[in-house]
Amino acid sequence: MYSPGFYFDPFYLLLTFGTIALSVYASWRVKSAYGRYSQVPARSGLSGAQIAQRILDLNGIQDVSIHPIAGQLSDHYDPANKRLMLSEENYYGTNVAALGVAAHECGHAIQHQQLYAPLQWRMAAVGITTIAGQIIPFVGMGLLWLMPKIALPILAVCFGIVMLFQLVTLPVEFDATARAKRILASTGAVAPGEETAAMSRVLDAAALTYVAAFISALGTFLYYVMLLLGNNRRDE
Ligand SMILES: [Zn+2]
């Protein structure tokens, strides 16, 4: 018989507080780096939207449109509609943080054009990850207490899917940032030295949030695998 007493499991508490602390720290770092370096003007005078258009042109990408979007750091590339969405601050901004973020999003558009494998995997996994994300609270709140024998394997599989999604996100994000740095250096949009160092700090801080998300997902997945193994052992 399985007793659902794991809410008081010290490992569960450590995992919960550890992952919350990690994600708060990562998002604080990216916000503080962005707040600081969005005050550093780029001598090139280009805005995020202008450098994005230039990068797309240089790569012969004509079917991706660039749009401003509300919200802070809401920037993303939408592969389904081939739209590069830049937050208003970065769309109009002529500072090194805006140029860095705009170039990073262009990195995703270039990945899409070049059929970069991890981006293809990530796009293919979006649907199943969304479903897993919807199943987790449903099974976690209800079924886990009533029928843990059924709920635990379902939760382990769902958290496994989320973990794999976060894992495949890592090369996609690191590659986009590496491309952004190379492109900004080669176009001269961000000057070498202080401007480049500041731009790099913003992008590296943003990359850390994806590492934090992966570590959280991995920890949660392993926790449910442990519960599942423990539960099975008790039945033998
Ligand atoms: Zn990205």
mmCIF file of C-alpha atoms and ligand atoms in Angstrom:
data_model
loop_
_atom_site.group_PDB
_atom_site.id
_atom_site.type_symbol
_atom_site.label_atom_id
_atom_site.label_comp_id
_atom_site.label_asym_id
_atom_site.label_seq_id
_atom_site.Cartn_x
_atom_site.Cartn_y
_atom_site.Cartn_z
ATOM 1 C CA MET A 1 0.000 0.000 0.000
ATOM 2 C CA TYR A 2 1.266 3.422 -0.893
ATOM 3 C CA SER A 3 0.960 6.206 1.635
ATOM 4 C CA PRO A 4 0.803 9.647 0.072
ATOM 5 C CA GLY A 5 2.917 11.228 2.807
ATOM 6 C CA PHE A 6 5.593 12.577 0.480
ATOM 7 C CA TYR A 7 4.463 16.173 0.832
ATOM 8 C CA PHE A 8 6.472 16.177 4.055
ATOM 9 C CA ASP A 9 9.370 14.401 2.421
ATOM 10 C CA PRO A 10 12.467 16.552 3.148
ATOM 11 C CA PHE A 11 13.782 15.805 -0.335
ATOM 12 C CA TYR A 12 10.568 17.157 -1.843
ATOM 13 C CA LEU A 13 10.836 20.349 0.238
ATOM 14 C CA LEU A 14 14.501 20.750 -0.738
ATOM 15 C CA LEU A 15 13.626 20.209 -4.404
ATOM 16 C CA THR A 16 10.737 22.678 -4.271
ATOM 17 C CA PHE A 17 12.622 25.436 -2.455
ATOM 18 C CA GLY A 18 15.829 24.742 -4.383
ATOM 19 C CA THR A 19 14.167 25.059 -7.783
ATOM 20 C CA ILE A 20 12.146 28.133 -6.741
ATOM 21 C CA ALA A 21 15.322 29.805 -5.420
ATOM 22 C CA LEU A 22 17.206 28.934 -8.613
ATOM 23 C CA SER A 23 14.515 30.310 -10.923
ATOM 24 C CA VAL A 24 14.069 33.489 -8.823
ATOM 25 C CA TYR A 25 17.849 34.008 -8.903
ATOM 26 C CA ALA A 26 18.056 33.416 -12.673
ATOM 27 C CA SER A 27 15.200 35.798 -13.466
ATOM 28 C CA TRP A 28 16.596 38.416 -11.059
ATOM 29 C CA ARG A 29 19.965 38.182 -12.830
ATOM 30 C CA VAL A 30 18.505 38.611 -16.292
ATOM 31 C CA LYS A 31 16.319 41.532 -15.181
ATOM 32 C CA SER A 32 19.197 43.277 -13.432
ATOM 33 C CA ALA A 33 21.604 42.728 -16.353
ATOM 34 C CA TYR A 34 18.954 43.971 -18.768
ATOM 35 C CA GLY A 35 18.078 46.978 -16.580
ATOM 36 C CA ARG A 36 21.730 47.923 -16.352
ATOM 37 C CA TYR A 37 22.882 47.365 -19.921
ATOM 38 C CA SER A 38 19.775 48.745 -21.602
ATOM 39 C CA GLN A 39 21.206 52.073 -20.373
ATOM 40 C CA VAL A 40 24.344 51.548 -22.482
ATOM 41 C CA PRO A 41 23.764 53.183 -25.896
ATOM 42 C CA ALA A 42 25.249 51.516 -28.977
ATOM 43 C CA ARG A 43 27.425 53.912 -30.962
ATOM 44 C CA SER A 44 26.123 52.393 -34.196
ATOM 45 C CA GLY A 45 22.806 54.135 -33.444
ATOM 46 C CA LEU A 46 20.825 51.183 -34.787
ATOM 47 C CA SER A 47 17.574 50.088 -33.133
ATOM 48 C CA GLY A 48 16.708 46.474 -32.384
ATOM 49 C CA ALA A 49 14.257 46.422 -35.299
ATOM 50 C CA GLN A 50 16.863 47.879 -37.676
ATOM 51 C CA ILE A 51 19.580 45.401 -36.767
ATOM 52 C CA ALA A 52 17.037 42.551 -36.975
ATOM 53 C CA GLN A 53 16.054 43.615 -40.502
ATOM 54 C CA ARG A 54 19.698 43.918 -41.491
ATOM 55 C CA ILE A 55 20.527 40.444 -40.135
ATOM 56 C CA LEU A 56 17.558 38.876 -41.925
ATOM 57 C CA ASP A 57 18.597 40.625 -45.170
ATOM 58 C CA LEU A 58 22.226 39.488 -44.811
ATOM 59 C CA ASN A 59 21.001 35.907 -44.475
ATOM 60 C CA GLY A 60 18.620 36.142 -47.405
ATOM 61 C CA ILE A 61 15.566 35.640 -45.168
ATOM 62 C CA GLN A 62 12.671 37.460 -46.838
ATOM 63 C CA ASP A 63 9.654 35.648 -45.417
ATOM 64 C CA VAL A 64 10.118 36.641 -41.756
ATOM 65 C CA SER A 65 8.403 39.840 -40.579
ATOM 66 C CA ILE A 66 9.432 41.907 -37.536
ATOM 67 C CA HIS A 67 6.799 43.251 -35.114
ATOM 68 C CA PRO A 68 6.801 45.181 -31.837
ATOM 69 C CA ILE A 69 5.014 43.471 -28.926
ATOM 70 C CA ALA A 70 3.977 44.735 -25.464
ATOM 71 C CA GLY A 71 5.624 43.500 -22.271
ATOM 72 C CA GLN A 72 9.147 43.473 -20.897
ATOM 73 C CA LEU A 73 11.459 40.796 -22.344
ATOM 74 C CA SER A 74 8.532 39.276 -24.232
ATOM 75 C CA ASP A 75 10.794 38.903 -27.282
ATOM 76 C CA HIS A 76 10.523 35.645 -29.219
ATOM 77 C CA TYR A 77 10.616 34.119 -32.665
ATOM 78 C CA ASP A 78 7.361 32.492 -33.753
ATOM 79 C CA PRO A 79 8.375 29.747 -36.235
ATOM 80 C CA ALA A 80 4.784 28.766 -37.094
ATOM 81 C CA ASN A 81 3.980 32.259 -38.455
ATOM 82 C CA LYS A 82 7.583 33.235 -39.283
ATOM 83 C CA ARG A 83 7.293 36.347 -37.146
ATOM 84 C CA LEU A 84 10.038 37.942 -35.129
ATOM 85 C CA MET A 85 8.404 39.574 -32.125
ATOM 86 C CA LEU A 86 10.466 42.201 -30.308
ATOM 87 C CA SER A 87 9.315 43.872 -27.085
ATOM 88 C CA GLU A 88 8.722 47.584 -27.695
ATOM 89 C CA GLU A 89 11.787 48.478 -25.613
ATOM 90 C CA ASN A 90 13.992 46.345 -27.843
ATOM 91 C CA TYR A 91 12.198 47.127 -31.103
ATOM 92 C CA TYR A 92 12.803 50.867 -30.736
ATOM 93 C CA GLY A 93 15.788 50.733 -28.371
ATOM 94 C CA THR A 94 19.240 51.730 -29.610
ATOM 95 C CA ASN A 95 21.144 50.279 -26.656
ATOM 96 C CA VAL A 96 23.404 47.214 -26.529
ATOM 97 C CA ALA A 97 20.822 45.072 -24.656
ATOM 98 C CA ALA A 98 18.176 45.735 -27.340
ATOM 99 C CA LEU A 99 20.625 44.871 -30.131
ATOM 100 C CA GLY A 100 21.727 41.699 -28.337
ATOM 101 C CA VAL A 101 18.168 40.453 -27.807
ATOM 102 C CA ALA A 102 17.121 41.352 -31.380
ATOM 103 C CA ALA A 103 20.148 39.502 -32.800
ATOM 104 C CA HIS A 104 19.418 36.504 -30.564
ATOM 105 C CA GLU A 105 15.862 36.255 -31.938
ATOM 106 C CA CYS A 106 17.287 36.527 -35.470
ATOM 107 C CA GLY A 107 19.497 33.586 -34.477
ATOM 108 C CA HIS A 108 16.299 31.516 -34.123
ATOM 109 C CA ALA A 109 15.040 32.670 -37.530
ATOM 110 C CA ILE A 110 18.374 31.603 -39.068
ATOM 111 C CA GLN A 111 18.151 28.235 -37.261
ATOM 112 C CA HIS A 112 14.704 27.817 -38.778
ATOM 113 C CA GLN A 113 15.944 28.696 -42.274
ATOM 114 C CA GLN A 114 18.898 26.283 -41.952
ATOM 115 C CA LEU A 115 16.725 23.479 -40.499
ATOM 116 C CA TYR A 116 18.936 23.401 -37.405
ATOM 117 C CA ALA A 117 18.147 19.984 -35.888
ATOM 118 C CA PRO A 118 17.542 20.900 -32.200
ATOM 119 C CA LEU A 119 15.064 23.615 -33.301
ATOM 120 C CA GLN A 120 13.240 21.037 -35.439
ATOM 121 C CA TRP A 121 13.050 18.653 -32.455
ATOM 122 C CA ARG A 122 11.856 21.453 -30.200
ATOM 123 C CA MET A 123 9.115 22.484 -32.662
ATOM 124 C CA ALA A 124 8.029 18.843 -33.006
ATOM 125 C CA ALA A 125 7.838 18.491 -29.213
ATOM 126 C CA VAL A 126 5.713 21.586 -28.515
ATOM 127 C CA GLY A 127 2.363 19.795 -28.940
ATOM 128 C CA ILE A 128 3.082 16.803 -26.701
ATOM 129 C CA THR A 129 4.739 19.037 -24.073
ATOM 130 C CA THR A 130 1.628 21.239 -23.943
ATOM 131 C CA ILE A 131 -0.533 18.148 -23.416
ATOM 132 C CA ALA A 132 1.808 16.838 -20.687
ATOM 133 C CA GLY A 133 1.637 20.251 -18.994
ATOM 134 C CA GLN A 134 -2.170 20.071 -18.970
ATOM 135 C CA ILE A 135 -2.259 16.494 -17.632
ATOM 136 C CA ILE A 136 0.156 17.177 -14.733
ATOM 137 C CA PRO A 137 -2.086 19.388 -12.514
ATOM 138 C CA PHE A 138 -5.141 17.230 -13.257
ATOM 139 C CA VAL A 139 -3.446 13.952 -12.316
ATOM 140 C CA GLY A 140 -1.263 15.517 -9.614
ATOM 141 C CA MET A 141 -4.154 16.993 -7.648
ATOM 142 C CA GLY A 142 -6.828 14.337 -7.983
ATOM 143 C CA LEU A 143 -5.622 10.934 -9.056
ATOM 144 C CA LEU A 144 -2.355 10.973 -7.089
ATOM 145 C CA TRP A 145 -4.267 10.689 -3.799
ATOM 146 C CA LEU A 146 -6.926 8.291 -4.970
ATOM 147 C CA MET A 147 -4.939 5.989 -7.227
ATOM 148 C CA PRO A 148 -1.198 6.576 -6.849
ATOM 149 C CA LYS A 149 -0.423 3.313 -8.665
ATOM 150 C CA ILE A 150 -1.920 4.762 -11.835
ATOM 151 C CA ALA A 151 -1.032 8.399 -11.224
ATOM 152 C CA LEU A 152 2.696 7.989 -10.487
ATOM 153 C CA PRO A 153 3.695 6.434 -13.833
ATOM 154 C CA ILE A 154 1.601 9.042 -15.688
ATOM 155 C CA LEU A 155 3.257 11.870 -13.765
ATOM 156 C CA ALA A 156 6.741 10.402 -14.303
ATOM 157 C CA VAL A 157 6.140 10.211 -18.071
ATOM 158 C CA CYS A 158 4.677 13.755 -18.222
ATOM 159 C CA PHE A 159 7.542 15.251 -16.210
ATOM 160 C CA GLY A 160 9.941 13.263 -18.412
ATOM 161 C CA ILE A 161 8.458 14.918 -21.501
ATOM 162 C CA VAL A 162 8.766 18.374 -19.903
ATOM 163 C CA MET A 163 12.371 17.603 -18.936
ATOM 164 C CA LEU A 164 13.275 16.501 -22.488
ATOM 165 C CA PHE A 165 11.687 19.664 -23.871
ATOM 166 C CA GLN A 166 13.784 21.829 -21.538
ATOM 167 C CA LEU A 167 16.850 19.764 -22.479
ATOM 168 C CA VAL A 168 16.417 20.304 -26.218
ATOM 169 C CA THR A 169 15.762 24.008 -25.553
ATOM 170 C CA LEU A 170 19.351 24.380 -24.276
ATOM 171 C CA PRO A 171 21.255 23.879 -27.581
ATOM 172 C CA VAL A 172 18.602 25.999 -29.371
ATOM 173 C CA GLU A 173 19.141 28.930 -26.989
ATOM 174 C CA PHE A 174 22.930 28.645 -26.682
ATOM 175 C CA ASP A 175 23.298 28.392 -30.449
ATOM 176 C CA ALA A 176 21.074 31.463 -31.024
ATOM 177 C CA THR A 177 23.194 33.450 -28.558
ATOM 178 C CA ALA A 178 26.459 32.285 -30.172
ATOM 179 C CA ARG A 179 25.099 33.314 -33.577
ATOM 180 C CA ALA A 180 23.998 36.708 -32.190
ATOM 181 C CA LYS A 181 27.458 37.446 -30.808
ATOM 182 C CA ARG A 182 29.173 36.473 -34.079
ATOM 183 C CA ILE A 183 26.744 38.490 -36.203
ATOM 184 C CA LEU A 184 26.888 41.620 -34.034
ATOM 185 C CA ALA A 185 30.689 41.501 -34.086
ATOM 186 C CA SER A 186 30.839 41.047 -37.861
ATOM 187 C CA THR A 187 28.280 43.753 -38.684
ATOM 188 C CA GLY A 188 29.838 46.236 -36.269
ATOM 189 C CA ALA A 189 26.378 47.030 -34.817
ATOM 190 C CA VAL A 190 27.863 46.546 -31.349
ATOM 191 C CA ALA A 191 31.358 47.973 -30.949
ATOM 192 C CA PRO A 192 34.144 45.703 -29.681
ATOM 193 C CA GLY A 193 35.216 46.171 -26.063
ATOM 194 C CA GLU A 194 32.758 47.547 -23.522
ATOM 195 C CA GLU A 195 29.674 47.430 -25.745
ATOM 196 C CA THR A 196 30.280 43.799 -26.677
ATOM 197 C CA ALA A 197 31.010 42.825 -23.056
ATOM 198 C CA ALA A 198 27.757 44.457 -21.884
ATOM 199 C CA MET A 199 25.718 42.806 -24.648
ATOM 200 C CA SER A 200 27.262 39.427 -23.783
ATOM 201 C CA ARG A 201 26.323 39.780 -20.111
ATOM 202 C CA VAL A 202 22.649 40.275 -21.007
ATOM 203 C CA LEU A 203 22.562 37.261 -23.332
ATOM 204 C CA ASP A 204 24.515 35.029 -20.921
ATOM 205 C CA ALA A 205 22.138 35.938 -18.082
ATOM 206 C CA ALA A 206 19.181 35.058 -20.324
ATOM 207 C CA ALA A 207 20.785 31.692 -21.148
ATOM 208 C CA LEU A 208 21.038 30.947 -17.424
ATOM 209 C CA THR A 209 17.228 31.048 -17.080
ATOM 210 C CA TYR A 210 17.001 28.120 -19.518
ATOM 211 C CA VAL A 211 19.616 26.185 -17.551
ATOM 212 C CA ALA A 212 17.602 26.842 -14.369
ATOM 213 C CA ALA A 213 14.400 25.647 -16.058
ATOM 214 C CA PHE A 214 16.135 22.453 -17.173
ATOM 215 C CA ILE A 215 17.588 21.741 -13.708
ATOM 216 C CA SER A 216 14.108 22.223 -12.152
ATOM 217 C CA ALA A 217 12.511 19.909 -14.699
ATOM 218 C CA LEU A 218 15.238 17.279 -14.244
ATOM 219 C CA GLY A 219 14.929 17.391 -10.443
ATOM 220 C CA THR A 220 11.141 17.030 -10.588
ATOM 221 C CA PHE A 221 11.350 14.176 -13.085
ATOM 222 C CA LEU A 222 13.919 12.291 -10.971
ATOM 223 C CA TYR A 223 11.787 12.832 -7.879
ATOM 224 C CA TYR A 224 8.786 11.136 -9.487
ATOM 225 C CA VAL A 225 10.979 8.316 -10.814
ATOM 226 C CA MET A 226 12.223 7.778 -7.253
ATOM 227 C CA LEU A 227 8.660 7.732 -5.914
ATOM 228 C CA LEU A 228 7.671 5.296 -8.603
ATOM 229 C CA LEU A 229 10.588 2.955 -7.844
ATOM 230 C CA GLY A 230 9.930 3.199 -4.099
ATOM 231 C CA ASN A 231 6.259 2.485 -4.632
ATOM 232 C CA ASN A 232 6.981 -0.584 -6.757
ATOM 233 C CA ARG A 233 9.532 -1.911 -4.272
ATOM 234 C CA ARG A 234 6.987 -1.689 -1.459
ATOM 235 C CA ASP A 235 4.639 -3.905 -3.437
ATOM 236 C CA GLU A 236 7.140 -6.713 -4.001
HETATM 237 ZN ZN ZN B 1 15.935 32.346 -27.640
#
